[in-house]
Tab-separated table of C-alpha atoms and ligand atoms in Angstrom:
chain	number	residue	atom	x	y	z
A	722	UNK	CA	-14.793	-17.871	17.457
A	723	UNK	CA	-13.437	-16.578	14.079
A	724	UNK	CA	-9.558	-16.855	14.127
A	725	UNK	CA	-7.725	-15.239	11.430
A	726	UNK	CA	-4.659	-16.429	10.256
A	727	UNK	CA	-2.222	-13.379	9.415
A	728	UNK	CA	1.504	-14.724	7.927
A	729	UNK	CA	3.890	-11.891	8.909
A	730	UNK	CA	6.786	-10.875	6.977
A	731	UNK	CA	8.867	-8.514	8.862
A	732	UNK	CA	11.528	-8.318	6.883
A	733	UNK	CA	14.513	-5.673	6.517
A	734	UNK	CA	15.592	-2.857	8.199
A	735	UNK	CA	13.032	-1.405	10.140
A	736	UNK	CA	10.323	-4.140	8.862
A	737	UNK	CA	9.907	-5.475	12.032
A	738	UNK	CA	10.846	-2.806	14.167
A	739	UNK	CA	7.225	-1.502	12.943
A	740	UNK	CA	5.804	-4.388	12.132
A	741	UNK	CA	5.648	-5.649	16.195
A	742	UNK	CA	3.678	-2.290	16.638
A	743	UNK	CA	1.298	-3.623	14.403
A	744	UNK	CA	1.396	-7.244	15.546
A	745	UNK	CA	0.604	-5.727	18.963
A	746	UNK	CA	-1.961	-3.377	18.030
A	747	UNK	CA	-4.247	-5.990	15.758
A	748	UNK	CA	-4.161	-8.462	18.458
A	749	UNK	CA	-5.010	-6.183	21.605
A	750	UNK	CA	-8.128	-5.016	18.583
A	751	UNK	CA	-9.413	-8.381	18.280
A	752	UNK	CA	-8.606	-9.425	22.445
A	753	UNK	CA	-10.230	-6.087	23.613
A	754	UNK	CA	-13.373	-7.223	21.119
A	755	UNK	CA	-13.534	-10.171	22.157
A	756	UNK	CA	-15.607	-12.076	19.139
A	757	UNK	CA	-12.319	-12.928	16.955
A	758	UNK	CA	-8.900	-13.552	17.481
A	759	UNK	CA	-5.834	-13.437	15.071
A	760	UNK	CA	-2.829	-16.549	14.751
A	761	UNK	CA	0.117	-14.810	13.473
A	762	UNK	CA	2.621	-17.084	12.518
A	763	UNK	CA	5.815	-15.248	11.888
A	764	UNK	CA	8.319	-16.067	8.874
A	765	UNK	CA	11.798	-15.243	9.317
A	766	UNK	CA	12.424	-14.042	4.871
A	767	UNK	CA	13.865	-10.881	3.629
A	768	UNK	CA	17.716	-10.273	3.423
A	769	UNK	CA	19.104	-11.980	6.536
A	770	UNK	CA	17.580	-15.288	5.167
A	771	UNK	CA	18.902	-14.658	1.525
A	772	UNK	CA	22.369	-14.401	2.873
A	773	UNK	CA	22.309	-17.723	4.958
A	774	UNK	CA	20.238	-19.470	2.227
A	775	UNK	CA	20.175	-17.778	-0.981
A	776	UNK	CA	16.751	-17.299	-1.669
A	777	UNK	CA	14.776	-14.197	-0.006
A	778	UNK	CA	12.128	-17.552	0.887
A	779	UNK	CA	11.764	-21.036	0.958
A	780	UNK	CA	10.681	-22.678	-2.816
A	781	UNK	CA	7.342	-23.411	-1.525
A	782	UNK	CA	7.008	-20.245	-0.023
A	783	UNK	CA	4.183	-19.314	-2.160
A	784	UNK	CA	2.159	-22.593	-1.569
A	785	UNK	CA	3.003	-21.753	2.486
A	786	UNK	CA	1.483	-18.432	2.396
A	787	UNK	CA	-1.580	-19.733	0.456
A	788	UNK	CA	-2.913	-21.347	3.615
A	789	UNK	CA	-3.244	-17.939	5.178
A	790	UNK	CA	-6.017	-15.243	5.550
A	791	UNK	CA	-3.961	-12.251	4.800
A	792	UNK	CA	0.093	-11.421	4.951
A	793	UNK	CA	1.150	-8.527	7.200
A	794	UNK	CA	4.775	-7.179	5.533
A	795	UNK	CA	6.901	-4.721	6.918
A	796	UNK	CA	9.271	-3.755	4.640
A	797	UNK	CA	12.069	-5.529	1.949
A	798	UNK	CA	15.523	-4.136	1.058
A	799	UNK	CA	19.246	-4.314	2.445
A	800	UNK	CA	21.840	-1.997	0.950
A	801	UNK	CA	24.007	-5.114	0.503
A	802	UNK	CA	21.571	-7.423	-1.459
A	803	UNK	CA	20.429	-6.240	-5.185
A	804	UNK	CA	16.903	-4.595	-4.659
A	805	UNK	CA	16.131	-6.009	-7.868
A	806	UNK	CA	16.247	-9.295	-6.713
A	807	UNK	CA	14.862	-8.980	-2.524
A	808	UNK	CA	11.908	-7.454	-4.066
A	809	UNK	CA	11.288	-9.603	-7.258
A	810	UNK	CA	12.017	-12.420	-5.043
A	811	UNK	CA	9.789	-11.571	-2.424
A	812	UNK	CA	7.468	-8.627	-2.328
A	813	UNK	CA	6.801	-8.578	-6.051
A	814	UNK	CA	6.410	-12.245	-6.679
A	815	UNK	CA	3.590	-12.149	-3.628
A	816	UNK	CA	1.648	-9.088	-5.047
A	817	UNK	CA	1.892	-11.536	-8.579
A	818	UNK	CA	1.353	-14.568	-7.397
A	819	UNK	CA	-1.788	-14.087	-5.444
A	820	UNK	CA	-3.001	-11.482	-8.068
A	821	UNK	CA	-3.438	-8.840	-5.718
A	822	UNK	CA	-4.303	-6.300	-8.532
A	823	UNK	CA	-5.483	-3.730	-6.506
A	824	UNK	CA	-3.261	-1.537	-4.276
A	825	UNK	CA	-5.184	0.683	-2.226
A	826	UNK	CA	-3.794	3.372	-1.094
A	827	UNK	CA	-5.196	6.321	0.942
A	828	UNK	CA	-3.656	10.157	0.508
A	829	UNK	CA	-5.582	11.630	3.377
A	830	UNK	CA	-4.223	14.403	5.247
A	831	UNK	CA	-4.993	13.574	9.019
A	832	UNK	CA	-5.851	16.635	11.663
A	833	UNK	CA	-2.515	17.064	13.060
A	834	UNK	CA	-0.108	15.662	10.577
A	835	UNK	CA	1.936	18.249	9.004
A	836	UNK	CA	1.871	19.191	5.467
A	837	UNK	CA	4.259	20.977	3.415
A	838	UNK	CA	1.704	22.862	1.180
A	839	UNK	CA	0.595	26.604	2.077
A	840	UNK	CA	-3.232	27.008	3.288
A	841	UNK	CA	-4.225	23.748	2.715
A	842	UNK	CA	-6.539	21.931	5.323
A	843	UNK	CA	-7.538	17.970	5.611
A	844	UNK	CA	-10.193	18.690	3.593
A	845	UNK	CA	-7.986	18.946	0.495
A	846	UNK	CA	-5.975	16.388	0.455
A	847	UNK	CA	-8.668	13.177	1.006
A	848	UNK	CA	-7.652	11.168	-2.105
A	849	UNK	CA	-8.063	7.099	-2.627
A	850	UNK	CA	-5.350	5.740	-4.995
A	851	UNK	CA	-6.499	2.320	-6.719
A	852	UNK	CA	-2.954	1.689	-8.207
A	853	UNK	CA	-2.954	-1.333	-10.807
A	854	UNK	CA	-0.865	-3.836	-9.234
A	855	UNK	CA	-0.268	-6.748	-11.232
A	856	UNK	CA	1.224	-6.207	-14.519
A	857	UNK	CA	1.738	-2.546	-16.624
A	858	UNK	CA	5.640	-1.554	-16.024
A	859	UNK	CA	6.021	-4.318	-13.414
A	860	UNK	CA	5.602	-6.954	-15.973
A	861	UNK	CA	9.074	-8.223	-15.636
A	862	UNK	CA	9.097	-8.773	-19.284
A	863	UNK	CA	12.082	-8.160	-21.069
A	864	UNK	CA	15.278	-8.958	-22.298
A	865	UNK	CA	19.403	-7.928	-22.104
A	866	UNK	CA	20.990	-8.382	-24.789
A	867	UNK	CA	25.080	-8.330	-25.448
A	868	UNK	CA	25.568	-7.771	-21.871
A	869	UNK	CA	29.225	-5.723	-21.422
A	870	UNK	CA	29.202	-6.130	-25.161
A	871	UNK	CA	28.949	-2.616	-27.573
A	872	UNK	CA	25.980	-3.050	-28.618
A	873	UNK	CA	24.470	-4.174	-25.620
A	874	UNK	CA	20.755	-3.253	-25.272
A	875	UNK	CA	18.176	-3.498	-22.509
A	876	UNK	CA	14.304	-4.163	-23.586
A	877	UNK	CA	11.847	-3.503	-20.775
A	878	UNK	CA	8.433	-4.241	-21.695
A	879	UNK	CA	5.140	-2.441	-20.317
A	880	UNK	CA	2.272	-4.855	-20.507
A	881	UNK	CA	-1.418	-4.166	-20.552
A	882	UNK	CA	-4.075	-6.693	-20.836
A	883	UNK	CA	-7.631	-5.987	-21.491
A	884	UNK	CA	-8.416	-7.742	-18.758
A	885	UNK	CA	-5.694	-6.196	-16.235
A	886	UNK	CA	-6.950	-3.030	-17.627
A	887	UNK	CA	-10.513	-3.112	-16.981
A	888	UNK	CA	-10.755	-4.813	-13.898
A	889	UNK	CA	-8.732	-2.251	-11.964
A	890	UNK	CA	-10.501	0.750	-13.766
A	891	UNK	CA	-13.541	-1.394	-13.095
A	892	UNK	CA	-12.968	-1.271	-9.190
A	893	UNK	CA	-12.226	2.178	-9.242
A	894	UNK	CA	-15.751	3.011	-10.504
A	895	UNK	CA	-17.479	1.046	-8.081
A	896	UNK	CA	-15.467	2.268	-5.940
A	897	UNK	CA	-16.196	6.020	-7.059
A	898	UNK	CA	-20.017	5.102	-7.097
A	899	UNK	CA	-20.251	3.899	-3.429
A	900	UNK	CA	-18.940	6.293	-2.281
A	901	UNK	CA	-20.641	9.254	-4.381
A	902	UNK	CA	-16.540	10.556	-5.452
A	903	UNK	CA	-15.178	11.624	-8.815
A	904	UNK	CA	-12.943	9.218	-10.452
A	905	UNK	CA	-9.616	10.815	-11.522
A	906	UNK	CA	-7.840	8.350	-14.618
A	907	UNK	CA	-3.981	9.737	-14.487
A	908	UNK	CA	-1.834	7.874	-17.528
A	909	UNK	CA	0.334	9.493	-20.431
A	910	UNK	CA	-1.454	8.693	-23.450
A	911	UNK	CA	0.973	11.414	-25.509
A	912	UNK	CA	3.889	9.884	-25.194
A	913	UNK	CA	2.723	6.188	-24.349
A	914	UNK	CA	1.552	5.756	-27.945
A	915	UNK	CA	0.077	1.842	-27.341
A	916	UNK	CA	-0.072	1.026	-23.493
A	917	UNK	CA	-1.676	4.618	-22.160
A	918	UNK	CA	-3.653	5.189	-25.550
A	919	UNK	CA	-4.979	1.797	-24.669
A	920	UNK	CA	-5.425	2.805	-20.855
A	921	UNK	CA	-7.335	5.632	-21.919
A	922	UNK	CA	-9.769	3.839	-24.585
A	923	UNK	CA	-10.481	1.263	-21.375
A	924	UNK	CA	-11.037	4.630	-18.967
A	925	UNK	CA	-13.911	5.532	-21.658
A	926	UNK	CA	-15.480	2.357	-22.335
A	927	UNK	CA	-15.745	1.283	-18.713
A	928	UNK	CA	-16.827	4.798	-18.096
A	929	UNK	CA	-20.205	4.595	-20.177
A	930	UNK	CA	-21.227	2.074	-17.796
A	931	UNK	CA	-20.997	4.876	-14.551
A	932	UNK	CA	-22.850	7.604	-16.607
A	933	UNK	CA	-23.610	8.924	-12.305
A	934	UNK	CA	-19.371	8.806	-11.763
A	935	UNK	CA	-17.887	12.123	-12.892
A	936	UNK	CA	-14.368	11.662	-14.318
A	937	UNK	CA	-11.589	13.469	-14.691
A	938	UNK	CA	-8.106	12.132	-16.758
A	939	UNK	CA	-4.903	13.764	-16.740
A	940	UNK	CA	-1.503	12.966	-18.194
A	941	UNK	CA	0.678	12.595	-15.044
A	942	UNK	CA	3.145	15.145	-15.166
A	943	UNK	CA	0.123	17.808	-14.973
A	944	UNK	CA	-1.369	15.522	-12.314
A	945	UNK	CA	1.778	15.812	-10.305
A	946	UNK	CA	1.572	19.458	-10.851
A	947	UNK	CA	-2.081	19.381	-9.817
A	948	UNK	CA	-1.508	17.111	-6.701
A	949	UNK	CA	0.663	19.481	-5.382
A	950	UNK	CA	-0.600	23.489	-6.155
A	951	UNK	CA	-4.557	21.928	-6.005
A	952	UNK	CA	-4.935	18.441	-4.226
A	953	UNK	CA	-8.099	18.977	-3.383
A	954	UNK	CA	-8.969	17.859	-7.409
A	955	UNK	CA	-8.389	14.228	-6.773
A	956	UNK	CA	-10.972	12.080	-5.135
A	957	UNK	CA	-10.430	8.501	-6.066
A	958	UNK	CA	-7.739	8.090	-8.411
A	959	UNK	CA	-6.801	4.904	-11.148
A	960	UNK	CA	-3.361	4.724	-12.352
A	961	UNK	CA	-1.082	2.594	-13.846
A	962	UNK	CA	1.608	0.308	-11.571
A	963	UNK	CA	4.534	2.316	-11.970
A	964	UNK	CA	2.858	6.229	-11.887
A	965	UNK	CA	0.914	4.850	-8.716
A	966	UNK	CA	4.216	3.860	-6.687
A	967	UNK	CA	5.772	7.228	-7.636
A	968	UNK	CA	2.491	9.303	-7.273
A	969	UNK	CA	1.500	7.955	-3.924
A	970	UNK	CA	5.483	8.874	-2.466
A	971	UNK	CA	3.952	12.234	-3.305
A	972	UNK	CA	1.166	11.250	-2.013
A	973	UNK	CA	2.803	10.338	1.630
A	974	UNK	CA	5.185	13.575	1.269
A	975	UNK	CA	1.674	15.697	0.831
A	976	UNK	CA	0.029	13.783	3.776
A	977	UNK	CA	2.251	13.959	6.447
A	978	UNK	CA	5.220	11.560	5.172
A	979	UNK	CA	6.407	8.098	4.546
A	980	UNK	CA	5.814	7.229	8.044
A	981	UNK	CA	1.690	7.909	8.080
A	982	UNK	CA	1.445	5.858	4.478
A	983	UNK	CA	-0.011	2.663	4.115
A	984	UNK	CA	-1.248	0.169	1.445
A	985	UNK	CA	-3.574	-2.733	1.007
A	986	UNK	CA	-2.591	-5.325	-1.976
A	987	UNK	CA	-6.165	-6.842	-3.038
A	988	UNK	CA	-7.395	-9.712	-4.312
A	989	UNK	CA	-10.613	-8.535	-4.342
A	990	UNK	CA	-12.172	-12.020	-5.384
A	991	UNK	CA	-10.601	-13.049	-2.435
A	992	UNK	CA	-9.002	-16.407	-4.174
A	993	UNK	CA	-5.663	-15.878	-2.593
A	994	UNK	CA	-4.202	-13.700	0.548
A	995	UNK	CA	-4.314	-10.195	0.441
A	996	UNK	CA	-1.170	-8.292	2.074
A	997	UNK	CA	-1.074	-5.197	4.029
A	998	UNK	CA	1.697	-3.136	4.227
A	999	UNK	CA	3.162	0.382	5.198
A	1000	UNK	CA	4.073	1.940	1.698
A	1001	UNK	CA	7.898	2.886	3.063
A	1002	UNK	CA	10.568	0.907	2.524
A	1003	UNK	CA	13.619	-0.631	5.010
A	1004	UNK	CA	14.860	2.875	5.859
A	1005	UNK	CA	18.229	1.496	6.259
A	1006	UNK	CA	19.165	5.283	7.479
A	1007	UNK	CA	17.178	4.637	10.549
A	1008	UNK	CA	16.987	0.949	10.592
A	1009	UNK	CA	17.922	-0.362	14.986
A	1010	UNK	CA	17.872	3.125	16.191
A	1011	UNK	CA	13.655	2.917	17.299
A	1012	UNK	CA	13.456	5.960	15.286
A	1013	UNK	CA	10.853	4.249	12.648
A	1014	UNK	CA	7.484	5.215	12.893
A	1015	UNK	CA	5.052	3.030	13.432
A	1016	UNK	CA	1.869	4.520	12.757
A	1017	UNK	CA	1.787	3.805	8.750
A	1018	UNK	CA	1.782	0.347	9.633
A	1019	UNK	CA	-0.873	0.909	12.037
A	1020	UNK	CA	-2.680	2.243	9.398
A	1021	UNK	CA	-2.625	-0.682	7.572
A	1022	UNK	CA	-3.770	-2.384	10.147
A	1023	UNK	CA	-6.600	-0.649	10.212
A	1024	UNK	CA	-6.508	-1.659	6.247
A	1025	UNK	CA	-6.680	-5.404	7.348
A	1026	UNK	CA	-9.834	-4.734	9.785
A	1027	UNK	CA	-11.684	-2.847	7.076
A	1028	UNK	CA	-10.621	-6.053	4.538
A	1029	UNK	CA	-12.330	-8.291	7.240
A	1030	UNK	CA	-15.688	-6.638	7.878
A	1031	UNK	CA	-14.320	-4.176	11.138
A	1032	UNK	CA	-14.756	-1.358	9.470
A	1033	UNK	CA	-15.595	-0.207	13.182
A	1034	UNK	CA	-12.253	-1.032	14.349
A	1035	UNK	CA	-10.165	0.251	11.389
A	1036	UNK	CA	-11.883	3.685	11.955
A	1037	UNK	CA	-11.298	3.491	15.358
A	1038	UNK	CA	-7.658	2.981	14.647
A	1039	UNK	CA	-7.373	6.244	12.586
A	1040	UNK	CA	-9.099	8.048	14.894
A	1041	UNK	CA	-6.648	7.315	17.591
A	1042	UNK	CA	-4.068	7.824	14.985
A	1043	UNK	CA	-5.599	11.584	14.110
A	1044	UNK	CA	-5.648	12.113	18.243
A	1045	UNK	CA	-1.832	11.185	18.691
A	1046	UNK	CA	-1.002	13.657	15.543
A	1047	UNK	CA	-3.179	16.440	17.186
A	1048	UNK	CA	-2.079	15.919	20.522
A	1049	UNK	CA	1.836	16.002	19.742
A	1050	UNK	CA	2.695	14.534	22.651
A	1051	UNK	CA	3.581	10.542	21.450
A	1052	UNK	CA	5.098	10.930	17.961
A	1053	UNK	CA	8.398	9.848	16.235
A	1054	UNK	CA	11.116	12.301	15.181
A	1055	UNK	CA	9.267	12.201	11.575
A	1056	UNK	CA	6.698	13.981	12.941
A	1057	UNK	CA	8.464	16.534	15.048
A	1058	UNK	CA	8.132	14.509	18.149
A	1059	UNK	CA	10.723	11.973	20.538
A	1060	UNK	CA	9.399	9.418	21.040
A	1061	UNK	CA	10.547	5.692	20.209
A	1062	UNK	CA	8.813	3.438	17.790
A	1063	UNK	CA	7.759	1.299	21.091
A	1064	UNK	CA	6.409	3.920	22.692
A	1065	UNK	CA	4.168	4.746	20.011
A	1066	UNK	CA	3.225	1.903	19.961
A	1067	UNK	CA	2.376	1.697	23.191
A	1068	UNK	CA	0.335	4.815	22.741
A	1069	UNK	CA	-1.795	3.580	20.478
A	1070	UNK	CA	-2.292	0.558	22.847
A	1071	UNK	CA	-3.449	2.915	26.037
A	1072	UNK	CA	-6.181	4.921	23.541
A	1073	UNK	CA	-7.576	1.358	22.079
A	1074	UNK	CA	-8.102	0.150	25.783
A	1075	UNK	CA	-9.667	3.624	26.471
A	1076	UNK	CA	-12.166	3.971	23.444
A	1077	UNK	CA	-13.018	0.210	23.713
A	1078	UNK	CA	-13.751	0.396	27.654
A	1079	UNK	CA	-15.800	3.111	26.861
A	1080	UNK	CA	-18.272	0.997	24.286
B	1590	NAD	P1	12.437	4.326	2.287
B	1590	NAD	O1	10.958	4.458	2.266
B	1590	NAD	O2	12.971	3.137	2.988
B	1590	NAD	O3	13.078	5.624	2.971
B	1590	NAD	C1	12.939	6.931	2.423
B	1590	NAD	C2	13.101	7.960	3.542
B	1590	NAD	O4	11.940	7.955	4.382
B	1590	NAD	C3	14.290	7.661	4.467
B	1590	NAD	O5	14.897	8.859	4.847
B	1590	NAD	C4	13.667	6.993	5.674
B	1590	NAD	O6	14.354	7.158	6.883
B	1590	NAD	C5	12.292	7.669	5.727
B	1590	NAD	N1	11.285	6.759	6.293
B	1590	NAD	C6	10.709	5.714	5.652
B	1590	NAD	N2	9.862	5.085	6.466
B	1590	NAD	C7	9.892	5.719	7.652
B	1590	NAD	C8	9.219	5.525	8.899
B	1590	NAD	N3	8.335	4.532	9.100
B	1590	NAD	N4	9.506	6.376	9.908
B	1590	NAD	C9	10.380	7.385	9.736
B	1590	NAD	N5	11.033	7.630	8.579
B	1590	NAD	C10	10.796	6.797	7.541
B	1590	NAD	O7	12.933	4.352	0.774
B	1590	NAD	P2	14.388	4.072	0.128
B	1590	NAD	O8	15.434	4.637	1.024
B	1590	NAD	O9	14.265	4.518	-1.248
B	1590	NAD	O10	14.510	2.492	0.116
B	1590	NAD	C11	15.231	1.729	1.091
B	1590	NAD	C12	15.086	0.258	0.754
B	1590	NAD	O11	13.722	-0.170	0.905
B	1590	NAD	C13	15.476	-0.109	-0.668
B	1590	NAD	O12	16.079	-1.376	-0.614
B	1590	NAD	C14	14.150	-0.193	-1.405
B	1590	NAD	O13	14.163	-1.011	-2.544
B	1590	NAD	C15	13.277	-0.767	-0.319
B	1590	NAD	N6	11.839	-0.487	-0.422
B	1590	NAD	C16	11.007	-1.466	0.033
B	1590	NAD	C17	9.642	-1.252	0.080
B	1590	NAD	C18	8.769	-2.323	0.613
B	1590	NAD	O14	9.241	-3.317	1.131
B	1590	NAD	N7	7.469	-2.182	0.559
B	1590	NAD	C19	9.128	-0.015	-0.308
B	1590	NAD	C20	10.000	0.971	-0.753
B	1590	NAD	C21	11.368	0.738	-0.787
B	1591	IPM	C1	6.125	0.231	-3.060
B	1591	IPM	C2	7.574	-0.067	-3.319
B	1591	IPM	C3	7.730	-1.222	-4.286
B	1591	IPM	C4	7.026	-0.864	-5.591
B	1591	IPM	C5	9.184	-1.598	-4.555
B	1591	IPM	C6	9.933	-1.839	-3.285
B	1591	IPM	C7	9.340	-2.745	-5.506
B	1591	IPM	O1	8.236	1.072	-3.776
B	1591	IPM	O2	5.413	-0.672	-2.606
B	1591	IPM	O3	5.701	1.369	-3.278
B	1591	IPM	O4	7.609	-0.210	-6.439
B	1591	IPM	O5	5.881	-1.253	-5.749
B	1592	MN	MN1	7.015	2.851	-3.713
């Protein structure tokens, strides 16, 4: 039988307060199907293990996580560590490491999950974010100069490669052509006179080899405009590192909220792990209270079945996702409801048994 071997991070805050939801919920998937099974092995990094150790993981922690299939992570942040240096040292030097260049990240309203914007339905907001993920604004190139000094100066650098560039605009075509979308390029080629002129050049070259995808590029203060008075313009989207992380927070806001929004980081060549993730951080405001909900990381879940070839399974997962959200009745207080982060959990537990039964 095919046993997958998922590393889980849990993490900080409410990391694994969500993350045992989704533990729970991919191994009752694969149990309840019956032809594969998943080994989690469980590693205890984040903020907790910086302060007894001083590193956020082990040296070789890296060359440990190599061995694996895929990396389920919860979430990374404490208010008492520098967030420059739990997420460098952890979340960002995975995503790096194990070139996992694409983040994929769906903006899909549900049925049933609330949205902020007047008369809009589901079928307006059903957008696919392909946010570059390796290098851009999250090079971690620069320099600090004089430090405390008068003329002390701070360099961060943006870099884009040629080949960073095309490959993710690259998979966001295919993408767009599978699927029979538009392609949406948002960057901010004005104002960005050498990284996002460069962006846009790639956009057009690539582009005259998907004369069938119809394209659309925006700078990205219109597209946040856009995203939020007429959603229903974006399809699949390519943007840059840095305007993808803030984009798809108005993404989640525009969907239902941070606690429906989840993210896959690819290798798409499937060298190294990919990692799945919800896209919300340690919510240290809610973090031991079971107020976190789970269902984002559910979703990505559902991410990490699609990733393996159960595309069944991770549709089966939303759908049981869209039935909680429409039925009210087993939600967190994010979504208007009572409920505890187990309990949600366990929700989603009863309506896998049910659907699967019924097969
Ligand atoms: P956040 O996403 O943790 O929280 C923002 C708001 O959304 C909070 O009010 C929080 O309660 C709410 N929220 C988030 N997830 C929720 C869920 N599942 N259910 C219900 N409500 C939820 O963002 P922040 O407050 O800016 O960051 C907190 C920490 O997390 C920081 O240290 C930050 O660097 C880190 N962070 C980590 C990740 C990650 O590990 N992937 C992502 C974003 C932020
Ligand atoms: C995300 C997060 C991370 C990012 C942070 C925590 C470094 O906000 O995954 O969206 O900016 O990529
Ligand atoms: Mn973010």
């Amino acid at each position: 039988m095919q046993t997958y071997k998922i590393a889980v991070i849990a993490g900080d805050g409410i990391g694994p307060e969500v993350i045992r939801e989704g533990v729970r919920v991919l191994d009752e998937a694969a149990r309840l199907d019956g032809s594969f099974a998943f080994a989690f092995t469980h590693f205890p990094w984040g903020c907790d293990y910086y302060k007894e150790t001083g590193r956020m993981m082990p040296e070789d922690g890296i060359e440990t996580l190599s061995a694996f299939d895929a990396i389920f992570l919860g979430a990374v942040g404490r208010p008492d560590v520098p967030d420059h240096i739990s997420l460098w040292d952890l979340l960002l030097i995975i995503r790096k490491s194990f070139d996992q260049y694409v983040n994929l990240r769906p903006v899909k309203l549900l049925r049933g999950a609330p949205c902020p914007l007047a008369g809009v339905t589901e079928a307006d907001v059903d957008m696919t974010f392909i946010r570059e993920n390796s290098e851009g604004e999250y090079a971690g190139s620069g320099s600090w100069l004089y430090p405390g000094k008068p003329n002390e100066v701070v360099i961060q650098n943006g870099v884009f490669s040629r080949v960073g560039c095309e490959r993710i605009i690259r998979y966001a075509f295919e993408l767009a052509r599978k699927e029979k979308k538009t392609l949406t390029s948002i960057s901010k080629g004005n104002a960005l006179n050498y990284s996002m002129v460069f962006w846009d050049q790639i956009f057009r070259e690539v582009g005259q080899q998907y004369p069938d995808v119809e394209t659309h590029s925006y700078l990205v203060d219109a597209a946040s405009m856009f995203m939020v008075k007429d959603p229903k313009r974006f399809q699949i989207v390519v943007t840059s590192n840095l305007f993808g992380d803030i984009l798809t927070d108005l993404g989640a806001a525009i969907a239902g909220g941070m606690g429906l929004a989840a993210g896959a980081n690819l290798n798409p060549e499937r060298r190294f792990p990919s990692m799945f993730e919800p896209i919300h951080g340690s919510a240290p405001d809610i973090a031991g209270m079971g107020k976190a909900n789970p269902l984002a990381t559910v979703w990505s879940a559902s991410q990490m079945l699609d990733f393996f070839g159960r595309e069944d399974l991770g549709k089966l997962l939303i759908d049981i996702i869209e039935e909680m959200l429409c039925e009210k009745k087993v939600l967190t207080a994010d979504l208007g409801g009572s409920s505890t982060t187990e309990e949600v959990g366990d929700e989603v537990i009863r309506k896998l048994r049910e659907r699967m039964k019924a097969r």
